[in-house]
């Protein structure tokens, strides 16, 4: 599973962004954060649509 996909799963299962297992400054760290943020942003957009 790619770091991006791992970030997606982490966000979907309620993990904290601080749980990123990769070394800061690496591509994998950035990819994990991007996956995590994609879920967070999608959830926020869905909440706004529901209002």
PDB file of N, CA and C in Angstrom, residues 2-21 28-47:
ATOM      1  N   UNK A   2       0.559   2.209  -0.807  1.00  0.00           N
ATOM      2  CA  UNK A   2       1.382   3.410  -0.912  1.00  0.00           C
ATOM      3  C   UNK A   2       1.231   4.291   0.333  1.00  0.00           C
ATOM      4  N   UNK A   3       2.195   5.162   0.585  1.00  0.00           N
ATOM      5  CA  UNK A   3       2.056   6.086   1.718  1.00  0.00           C
ATOM      6  C   UNK A   3       0.782   6.933   1.633  1.00  0.00           C
ATOM      7  N   UNK A   4       0.409   7.357   0.415  1.00  0.00           N
ATOM      8  CA  UNK A   4      -0.830   8.117   0.240  1.00  0.00           C
ATOM      9  C   UNK A   4      -2.021   7.303   0.734  1.00  0.00           C
ATOM     10  N   UNK A   5      -2.101   6.055   0.273  1.00  0.00           N
ATOM     11  CA  UNK A   5      -3.210   5.183   0.669  1.00  0.00           C
ATOM     12  C   UNK A   5      -3.197   4.908   2.174  1.00  0.00           C
ATOM     13  N   UNK A   6      -2.016   4.780   2.748  1.00  0.00           N
ATOM     14  CA  UNK A   6      -1.915   4.579   4.189  1.00  0.00           C
ATOM     15  C   UNK A   6      -2.463   5.799   4.933  1.00  0.00           C
ATOM     16  N   UNK A   7      -2.198   6.996   4.416  1.00  0.00           N
ATOM     17  CA  UNK A   7      -2.736   8.215   5.017  1.00  0.00           C
ATOM     18  C   UNK A   7      -4.249   8.263   4.928  1.00  0.00           C
ATOM     19  N   UNK A   8      -4.786   7.819   3.805  1.00  0.00           N
ATOM     20  CA  UNK A   8      -6.239   7.757   3.638  1.00  0.00           C
ATOM     21  C   UNK A   8      -6.849   6.832   4.692  1.00  0.00           C
ATOM     22  N   UNK A   9      -6.287   5.644   4.816  1.00  0.00           N
ATOM     23  CA  UNK A   9      -6.793   4.667   5.784  1.00  0.00           C
ATOM     24  C   UNK A   9      -6.675   5.214   7.208  1.00  0.00           C
ATOM     25  N   UNK A  10      -5.567   5.877   7.494  1.00  0.00           N
ATOM     26  CA  UNK A  10      -5.362   6.442   8.828  1.00  0.00           C
ATOM     27  C   UNK A  10      -6.464   7.444   9.161  1.00  0.00           C
ATOM     28  N   UNK A  11      -6.771   8.319   8.231  1.00  0.00           N
ATOM     29  CA  UNK A  11      -7.814   9.311   8.477  1.00  0.00           C
ATOM     30  C   UNK A  11      -9.185   8.648   8.604  1.00  0.00           C
ATOM     31  N   UNK A  12      -9.442   7.668   7.767  1.00  0.00           N
ATOM     32  CA  UNK A  12     -10.744   6.989   7.792  1.00  0.00           C
ATOM     33  C   UNK A  12     -10.959   6.186   9.071  1.00  0.00           C
ATOM     34  N   UNK A  13      -9.876   5.782   9.708  1.00  0.00           N
ATOM     35  CA  UNK A  13      -9.999   4.977  10.928  1.00  0.00           C
ATOM     36  C   UNK A  13      -9.823   5.806  12.192  1.00  0.00           C
ATOM     37  N   UNK A  14      -9.738   7.138  12.026  1.00  0.00           N
ATOM     38  CA  UNK A  14      -9.710   8.010  13.194  1.00  0.00           C
ATOM     39  C   UNK A  14      -8.340   8.268  13.798  1.00  0.00           C
ATOM     40  N   UNK A  15      -7.286   7.908  13.089  1.00  0.00           N
ATOM     41  CA  UNK A  15      -5.948   8.187  13.599  1.00  0.00           C
ATOM     42  C   UNK A  15      -5.668   9.683  13.515  1.00  0.00           C
ATOM     43  N   UNK A  16      -4.709  10.137  14.277  1.00  0.00           N
ATOM     44  CA  UNK A  16      -4.289  11.527  14.270  1.00  0.00           C
ATOM     45  C   UNK A  16      -3.280  11.762  13.158  1.00  0.00           C
ATOM     46  N   UNK A  17      -3.241  12.993  12.657  1.00  0.00           N
ATOM     47  CA  UNK A  17      -2.225  13.332  11.651  1.00  0.00           C
ATOM     48  C   UNK A  17      -0.824  13.167  12.230  1.00  0.00           C
ATOM     49  N   UNK A  18      -0.700  13.277  13.535  1.00  0.00           N
ATOM     50  CA  UNK A  18       0.593  13.100  14.198  1.00  0.00           C
ATOM     51  C   UNK A  18       1.069  11.649  14.165  1.00  0.00           C
ATOM     52  N   UNK A  19       0.229  10.734  13.740  1.00  0.00           N
ATOM     53  CA  UNK A  19       0.585   9.315  13.676  1.00  0.00           C
ATOM     54  C   UNK A  19       1.330   8.948  12.389  1.00  0.00           C
ATOM     55  N   UNK A  20       1.652   9.929  11.567  1.00  0.00           N
ATOM     56  CA  UNK A  20       2.390   9.672  10.331  1.00  0.00           C
ATOM     57  C   UNK A  20       3.687   8.930  10.687  1.00  0.00           C
ATOM     58  N   UNK A  21       3.868   7.720  10.146  1.00  0.00           N
ATOM     59  CA  UNK A  21       5.023   6.904  10.534  1.00  0.00           C
ATOM     60  C   UNK A  21       6.325   7.251   9.796  1.00  0.00           C
ATOM     61  N   UNK A  28       7.660  10.212   1.241  1.00  0.00           N
ATOM     62  CA  UNK A  28       6.643   9.337   1.829  1.00  0.00           C
ATOM     63  C   UNK A  28       5.846  10.080   2.914  1.00  0.00           C
ATOM     64  N   UNK A  29       6.546  10.902   3.684  1.00  0.00           N
ATOM     65  CA  UNK A  29       5.875  11.700   4.722  1.00  0.00           C
ATOM     66  C   UNK A  29       4.863  12.647   4.076  1.00  0.00           C
ATOM     67  N   UNK A  30       5.277  13.319   3.023  1.00  0.00           N
ATOM     68  CA  UNK A  30       4.394  14.243   2.310  1.00  0.00           C
ATOM     69  C   UNK A  30       3.224  13.505   1.672  1.00  0.00           C
ATOM     70  N   UNK A  31       3.497  12.362   1.083  1.00  0.00           N
ATOM     71  CA  UNK A  31       2.434  11.576   0.449  1.00  0.00           C
ATOM     72  C   UNK A  31       1.421  11.100   1.483  1.00  0.00           C
ATOM     73  N   UNK A  32       1.900  10.643   2.642  1.00  0.00           N
ATOM     74  CA  UNK A  32       1.002  10.188   3.711  1.00  0.00           C
ATOM     75  C   UNK A  32       0.112  11.352   4.140  1.00  0.00           C
ATOM     76  N   UNK A  33       0.718  12.526   4.354  1.00  0.00           N
ATOM     77  CA  UNK A  33      -0.064  13.695   4.754  1.00  0.00           C
ATOM     78  C   UNK A  33      -1.092  14.075   3.692  1.00  0.00           C
ATOM     79  N   UNK A  34      -0.711  13.967   2.427  1.00  0.00           N
ATOM     80  CA  UNK A  34      -1.635  14.296   1.343  1.00  0.00           C
ATOM     81  C   UNK A  34      -2.834  13.347   1.348  1.00  0.00           C
ATOM     82  N   UNK A  35      -2.594  12.077   1.570  1.00  0.00           N
ATOM     83  CA  UNK A  35      -3.691  11.117   1.658  1.00  0.00           C
ATOM     84  C   UNK A  35      -4.590  11.410   2.841  1.00  0.00           C
ATOM     85  N   UNK A  36      -3.972  11.696   3.973  1.00  0.00           N
ATOM     86  CA  UNK A  36      -4.733  12.018   5.184  1.00  0.00           C
ATOM     87  C   UNK A  36      -5.591  13.263   4.950  1.00  0.00           C
ATOM     88  N   UNK A  37      -4.978  14.300   4.407  1.00  0.00           N
ATOM     89  CA  UNK A  37      -5.694  15.561   4.182  1.00  0.00           C
ATOM     90  C   UNK A  37      -6.809  15.402   3.149  1.00  0.00           C
ATOM     91  N   UNK A  38      -6.638  14.518   2.181  1.00  0.00           N
ATOM     92  CA  UNK A  38      -7.688  14.336   1.175  1.00  0.00           C
ATOM     93  C   UNK A  38      -8.978  13.846   1.818  1.00  0.00           C
ATOM     94  N   UNK A  39      -8.857  13.001   2.823  1.00  0.00           N
ATOM     95  CA  UNK A  39     -10.033  12.501   3.530  1.00  0.00           C
ATOM     96  C   UNK A  39     -10.627  13.603   4.402  1.00  0.00           C
ATOM     97  N   UNK A  40      -9.776  14.319   5.121  1.00  0.00           N
ATOM     98  CA  UNK A  40     -10.245  15.393   5.993  1.00  0.00           C
ATOM     99  C   UNK A  40     -10.979  16.456   5.181  1.00  0.00           C
ATOM    100  N   UNK A  41     -10.400  16.852   4.052  1.00  0.00           N
ATOM    101  CA  UNK A  41     -11.024  17.871   3.209  1.00  0.00           C
ATOM    102  C   UNK A  41     -12.335  17.382   2.612  1.00  0.00           C
ATOM    103  N   UNK A  42     -12.398  16.126   2.220  1.00  0.00           N
ATOM    104  CA  UNK A  42     -13.634  15.571   1.674  1.00  0.00           C
ATOM    105  C   UNK A  42     -14.720  15.534   2.743  1.00  0.00           C
ATOM    106  N   UNK A  43     -14.351  15.180   3.967  1.00  0.00           N
ATOM    107  CA  UNK A  43     -15.321  15.168   5.064  1.00  0.00           C
ATOM    108  C   UNK A  43     -15.842  16.571   5.347  1.00  0.00           C
ATOM    109  N   UNK A  44     -14.952  17.555   5.326  1.00  0.00           N
ATOM    110  CA  UNK A  44     -15.371  18.939   5.562  1.00  0.00           C
ATOM    111  C   UNK A  44     -16.297  19.426   4.456  1.00  0.00           C
ATOM    112  N   UNK A  45     -15.992  19.076   3.227  1.00  0.00           N
ATOM    113  CA  UNK A  45     -16.840  19.483   2.108  1.00  0.00           C
ATOM    114  C   UNK A  45     -18.215  18.845   2.212  1.00  0.00           C
ATOM    115  N   UNK A  46     -18.264  17.602   2.621  1.00  0.00           N
ATOM    116  CA  UNK A  46     -19.540  16.910   2.791  1.00  0.00           C
ATOM    117  C   UNK A  46     -20.369  17.570   3.885  1.00  0.00           C
ATOM    118  N   UNK A  47     -19.726  17.941   4.993  1.00  0.00           N
ATOM    119  CA  UNK A  47     -20.435  18.624   6.074  1.00  0.00           C
ATOM    120  C   UNK A  47     -21.014  19.953   5.597  1.00  0.00           C
TER     121      UNK A  47
END
